[in-house]
Amino acid sequence: MMMLQGGLVVSAHDERVADVRLDGETILEVGRLTPHEGETVLDCTGMLVMPGGIESHCHLDLECGPELTTADDFATGTRSALAGGTTTVIDFATQFHGQSLAQGLARWHEKAAGKAVTDYAFHLAMTQWQPSFATELADMVAEGVTSFKLYLAYRHSMMVEDDEVLAALTASAALGTTIGFHCENGRIIDALTQRELAAGHTGAYYHQVVHPPELERESLVRLGAIADLVGADHYIVHLSAAATAAEVRAARARGSRLVAETCPQYLVLDDTAYGQPRAPLPGEEDGEELAARIAVMSPPLRAAADQEALWAALADGTLSFVGTDHCSFTLEQKAAAADFAAVPNGAPGLELRLALLHSFGVVPGRISRSRFVEVTSTNAARYFGLHPRKGELAPGSDADVVVFDPQARWTVSHDLLHDAAGHTPYAGLQLTGRVRDVFRGGHHMVRGAELVADPPPGRFVRCELPSPVDVTKHPLASDEGDVDFVPERLGLTARTPTL
Ligand code: URP
Ligand code: ZN
């Protein structure tokens, strides 16, 4: 047995100074405890003690083309996650054209088994819609996969049409599962891309020009109209823009069964990363163009003005959880493309999620510590059917625990990270708060901010059906227990209606 002594135990509902006793793979008790004879005691005074982070959105070992696979596989990606306080990742198992859902899932089990050092679950991303999938969805539920994904972007590769969205949502609603949607209008992006390329606008600056926020907003509204016809649970992945967050709020007020995720990059970075309009020569050694290519992701980074609206939406419950959309490519992979439209989309982020949310959310008072835990762990567990096994420090829950030093100040540099991208879009940012210790399934895997040399493999965890009601409630904090200080109160009054 192991006792984590004297930390501020923070949950989605409250915070109190307490001790946490781990017994093998699970949590035995939480409260003011007396160490047993011979028990290992870890001093957590001055630390936050929180449920292990849950990553709602990542792409590990994803083939994006015949000769293009993400830099991170399950070995490197989950080491990075663990070092950053994430103990469970929900990756997008992907059905490629012509495959059944079962074939897609089987391949992802092969990729993750024995390699992942976090626990892991899967969403099933469908790169097309086939009528046969209506029955195959039920097979996935039996396999512990209860969330799916469709793309309204990426025309000519993964984009589905509105009638296919209707068919998919109808089948999903009948099962009580959910579908996450990449909301951007792929047809218009395609048209704008052709227009810019024809004008000789090949530089990465133009990526954001052809992905304006209006196309995210339009796509969400169109999706909502379809989903509401069949009363289907659905969620928007990586919401990036203030205008889209406003539409989520409006849809919820109408009773739409909509949940939304955002990502740290949309809260912390902005579109100045794309630099100035320019057209580099292919193969040109060009640092500015490469810097802009690092920020090529979809949706793109938005205007700085969008950030405050997203923080407010995260605080008031409009946005329910924060995933990173970790989809990493090396600088060589980013540099090899002939023009902006060919640059691989995506950026690394798994390891910094908790530290970024703490530094830019909790420290300046934009969100409370309880909300920090809720949006980085508990809500993903609730929505994706992992709660209370995950996302909670309670007797019987998995012994997935993060000991977080809220005072540690450090500067991001890729040398400190564990992913295989070789770069980070957050380089140079000064952060406050750092993961000190991580337990996953009772194993002490990060000690004094160092990942252990040979972390034991993680387990596949089956998801139950989603629980949308729990994640659309406004966060409430109570002062029960032995509280040494009062949590930040943001004076938030908006409460989204319970679905
Ligand atoms: O740019 C991104 N987001 N790449 C990953 C694939 C996706 O759209 O989620
Ligand atoms: Zn993604």
XYZ file of C-alpha atoms in Angstrom, residues 11-346:
336
model
C -11.868 16.893 -7.639
C -14.473 18.268 -10.030
C -16.708 18.987 -7.008
C -14.429 20.157 -4.211
C -10.957 20.441 -2.785
C -9.620 19.578 0.642
C -6.351 18.737 2.312
C -6.406 14.957 2.603
C -4.461 11.739 2.239
C -5.024 9.168 -0.505
C -4.331 5.478 0.102
C -3.610 3.285 -2.922
C -4.021 -0.457 -2.660
C -2.576 -2.173 -5.715
C -4.433 -1.029 -8.813
C -7.177 0.887 -7.043
C -7.788 3.673 -4.557
C -8.680 2.350 -1.118
C -9.599 5.498 0.799
C -9.366 9.283 0.823
C -9.481 11.356 4.032
C -7.344 12.177 7.048
C -5.510 8.878 7.385
C -2.883 7.430 9.691
C 0.015 5.612 8.013
C 0.047 1.863 8.566
C 3.120 0.174 9.983
C 5.689 -0.041 7.147
C 3.505 1.763 4.616
C 5.272 3.869 1.978
C 4.320 7.513 2.468
C 4.806 10.167 -0.212
C 4.787 13.703 1.139
C 2.444 15.830 -0.995
C 2.403 18.960 1.140
C 1.848 22.021 -1.055
C 0.928 19.852 -4.047
C -2.356 19.375 -5.890
C -3.414 15.726 -5.888
C -5.767 15.037 -8.782
C -7.252 12.185 -10.802
C -5.039 11.212 -13.741
C -5.661 13.271 -16.849
C -7.796 11.847 -19.649
C -6.902 12.805 -23.205
C -10.089 12.951 -25.272
C -8.420 13.529 -28.637
C -5.193 12.134 -30.038
C -3.894 10.476 -33.178
C -1.063 8.021 -32.516
C 0.488 5.886 -35.259
C -1.953 7.330 -37.773
C -1.232 6.744 -41.460
C -2.114 9.980 -43.241
C -0.955 8.923 -46.689
C 1.029 6.210 -48.458
C 4.323 7.536 -47.067
C 3.185 9.667 -44.205
C 2.621 8.394 -40.660
C 2.518 10.505 -37.509
C 5.832 10.886 -35.693
C 4.420 9.445 -32.479
C 3.266 5.888 -32.067
C 1.729 4.439 -28.913
C 5.137 4.002 -27.267
C 6.400 7.577 -27.600
C 3.002 9.283 -27.520
C 1.856 7.669 -24.296
C 5.240 8.238 -22.593
C 4.790 11.883 -23.403
C 1.217 11.799 -22.125
C 2.244 10.131 -18.883
C 5.050 12.586 -18.220
C 2.459 15.348 -18.574
C -0.014 13.790 -16.126
C -2.326 12.003 -18.555
C -2.941 8.410 -17.509
C -5.603 7.467 -20.084
C -5.666 8.364 -23.772
C -8.689 7.921 -26.016
C -7.175 7.575 -29.469
C -8.994 7.627 -32.791
C -8.917 4.087 -34.125
C -9.525 4.648 -37.826
C -11.530 2.766 -40.418
C -9.871 3.426 -43.775
C -11.731 3.266 -47.080
C -12.940 -0.236 -47.823
C -12.439 -1.555 -44.294
C -15.113 -2.646 -41.854
C -15.267 -0.956 -38.459
C -14.032 -4.194 -36.873
C -10.968 -4.210 -39.141
C -10.138 -0.636 -38.182
C -10.495 -1.419 -34.495
C -8.427 -4.625 -34.713
C -5.519 -2.695 -36.289
C -5.572 -0.131 -33.498
C -5.507 -2.859 -30.860
C -2.371 -4.208 -32.565
C -0.775 -0.757 -32.589
C -1.443 -0.074 -28.903
C -1.108 -3.441 -27.138
C 2.140 -3.798 -25.230
C 3.346 -0.375 -26.425
C 1.056 2.056 -24.629
C 2.204 2.966 -21.127
C -0.992 4.817 -20.293
C -4.325 3.058 -20.186
C -6.143 3.537 -23.462
C -9.592 3.489 -25.023
C -10.737 4.115 -28.567
C -13.127 6.267 -30.510
C -13.766 4.833 -33.976
C -13.165 7.376 -36.761
C -14.936 6.550 -39.996
C -13.349 7.915 -43.178
C -16.561 7.234 -45.103
C -20.103 6.154 -44.299
C -21.413 2.805 -45.535
C -25.011 1.597 -44.953
C -23.579 -1.576 -43.364
C -22.042 0.547 -40.602
C -25.520 1.104 -39.135
C -25.381 -2.449 -37.787
C -21.608 -2.504 -37.251
C -21.894 0.309 -34.705
C -23.573 -2.145 -32.330
C -20.621 -4.543 -32.702
C -18.318 -1.716 -31.642
C -20.401 -1.093 -28.499
C -19.951 -4.760 -27.632
C -16.186 -4.211 -28.015
C -16.197 -1.253 -25.592
C -16.197 1.520 -28.211
C -19.125 3.905 -27.800
C -17.975 7.091 -29.549
C -17.412 7.584 -33.248
C -16.103 10.353 -35.478
C -17.027 11.780 -38.841
C -15.353 14.546 -40.819
C -17.233 17.389 -42.474
C -13.852 18.551 -43.800
C -11.071 16.899 -45.856
C -12.994 16.651 -49.147
C -11.843 13.816 -51.425
C -10.464 11.812 -48.504
C -12.650 11.629 -45.397
C -15.495 14.127 -45.794
C -19.046 12.761 -45.532
C -22.190 14.317 -46.980
C -25.226 15.568 -45.072
C -27.417 12.562 -45.918
C -24.668 10.285 -44.609
C -24.511 12.339 -41.419
C -28.253 11.794 -41.019
C -27.884 8.042 -41.490
C -24.980 7.822 -39.057
C -26.672 9.912 -36.384
C -29.893 7.927 -36.725
C -28.015 4.662 -36.147
C -25.984 6.134 -33.299
C -29.039 7.599 -31.545
C -30.724 4.200 -31.600
C -27.767 2.752 -29.671
C -27.219 5.674 -27.284
C -23.685 6.255 -28.580
C -22.224 9.585 -29.665
C -20.453 10.891 -32.752
C -17.757 13.555 -32.687
C -17.619 15.819 -35.713
C -14.772 17.735 -37.291
C -16.805 20.821 -38.175
C -15.453 22.745 -41.140
C -17.088 23.031 -44.557
C -14.796 20.851 -46.678
C -16.254 21.881 -50.035
C -15.667 25.574 -49.457
C -12.173 24.943 -48.032
C -11.407 23.009 -51.187
C -12.675 25.835 -53.423
C -10.748 28.485 -51.489
C -7.611 26.363 -51.617
C -7.783 26.019 -55.394
C -8.315 29.774 -55.663
C -5.253 30.650 -53.568
C -2.992 28.119 -55.262
C -4.068 29.411 -58.690
C -3.058 32.883 -57.542
C 0.400 31.568 -56.639
C -0.271 31.760 -52.915
C 1.582 28.660 -51.783
C 2.998 29.647 -48.375
C 1.684 28.299 -45.054
C 0.212 31.729 -44.275
C -2.657 30.800 -46.607
C -3.697 27.771 -44.569
C -5.701 30.002 -42.223
C -7.034 32.062 -45.143
C -8.791 29.000 -46.560
C -10.026 27.805 -43.141
C -11.949 30.878 -41.879
C -13.944 30.549 -38.633
C -17.190 31.087 -40.541
C -16.759 27.641 -42.115
C -16.567 26.046 -38.664
C -19.655 27.930 -37.497
C -21.659 27.080 -40.628
C -20.713 23.443 -40.368
C -21.771 23.213 -36.730
C -25.128 24.861 -37.428
C -25.800 22.513 -40.361
C -24.815 19.509 -38.272
C -27.054 20.672 -35.424
C -30.083 20.878 -37.708
C -29.533 17.270 -38.771
C -28.774 15.967 -35.270
C -31.814 17.664 -33.781
C -34.099 15.913 -36.299
C -33.187 12.578 -34.739
C -32.370 13.741 -31.193
C -28.843 12.351 -31.486
C -25.982 12.863 -29.078
C -23.119 14.517 -30.886
C -20.069 16.518 -29.994
C -17.794 18.918 -31.783
C -14.112 18.071 -31.654
C -11.463 20.779 -31.397
C -13.773 23.814 -31.349
C -11.573 26.792 -32.163
C -13.608 29.964 -32.604
C -15.685 32.357 -30.512
C -18.509 32.341 -33.061
C -18.780 28.550 -32.878
C -18.838 28.576 -29.077
C -21.762 31.017 -29.260
C -23.594 28.574 -31.530
C -22.987 25.737 -29.055
C -24.549 27.847 -26.315
C -27.566 28.614 -28.499
C -27.979 24.984 -29.549
C -27.926 23.808 -25.929
C -30.521 26.407 -25.000
C -32.749 24.837 -27.671
C -32.238 21.421 -26.100
C -29.769 20.130 -28.654
C -27.795 17.110 -27.399
C -24.483 18.797 -28.144
C -21.217 18.730 -26.209
C -18.015 20.510 -27.223
C -14.290 19.988 -26.818
C -11.568 22.574 -27.325
C -7.774 22.289 -27.344
C -4.927 24.127 -25.593
C -3.647 25.534 -28.887
C -6.865 27.508 -29.391
C -6.734 28.824 -25.829
C -3.049 29.778 -25.796
C -1.689 30.296 -29.340
C -2.957 32.589 -32.093
C -2.833 33.242 -35.811
C 0.233 35.474 -35.660
C 2.046 32.120 -35.907
C 1.303 32.170 -39.659
C 3.482 35.248 -40.203
C 3.125 37.313 -43.355
C 1.676 36.465 -46.782
C 4.498 35.034 -48.836
C 5.214 32.323 -51.376
C 8.400 30.410 -50.603
C 10.203 28.536 -53.304
C 9.879 24.769 -53.023
C 12.847 23.387 -51.114
C 13.900 26.846 -49.970
C 15.672 26.909 -46.601
C 13.178 29.159 -44.931
C 12.823 29.444 -41.165
C 9.772 31.685 -41.310
C 7.905 29.340 -43.611
C 8.792 26.373 -41.407
C 7.552 28.223 -38.328
C 4.251 28.829 -40.092
C 4.083 25.177 -41.156
C 4.390 24.080 -37.524
C 1.061 25.845 -37.014
C -0.647 24.110 -39.939
C -3.450 22.247 -38.215
C -7.171 22.091 -38.817
C -8.960 24.112 -37.643
C -6.153 26.685 -37.754
C -5.084 28.947 -34.925
C -7.506 31.856 -34.587
C -7.303 35.546 -33.725
C -6.165 36.437 -30.218
C -9.644 37.851 -29.579
C -11.142 34.355 -29.815
C -9.128 33.128 -26.846
C -10.976 35.031 -24.118
C -14.315 33.827 -25.497
C -13.082 30.238 -25.401
C -11.848 30.588 -21.819
C -15.238 32.004 -20.832
C -16.978 29.128 -22.610
C -14.758 26.656 -20.797
C -15.543 28.269 -17.455
C -19.308 28.486 -17.946
C -19.767 24.893 -19.115
C -20.322 25.564 -22.838
C -17.110 23.658 -23.527
C -16.918 20.427 -21.571
C -13.406 19.062 -21.977
C -9.977 19.867 -23.371
C -8.148 17.410 -25.612
C -4.982 18.188 -27.520
C -5.633 16.752 -31.005
C -2.025 15.554 -30.711
C -1.141 14.652 -34.312
C 2.607 15.061 -34.542
C 4.874 15.387 -37.536
C 8.597 16.069 -37.601
C 10.001 19.286 -39.041
C 11.254 17.241 -41.992
C 7.729 15.990 -42.658
C 6.364 19.528 -42.413
C 9.101 20.947 -44.668
C 8.792 18.371 -47.442
C 5.423 19.605 -48.764
C 5.350 21.616 -52.002
C 2.706 24.094 -50.811
C 0.479 24.875 -47.815
C -2.245 22.501 -48.969
C 0.168 19.561 -48.832
C 1.620 20.281 -45.362
C 0.602 17.503 -42.950
C -2.082 18.832 -40.627
C -1.475 18.626 -36.914
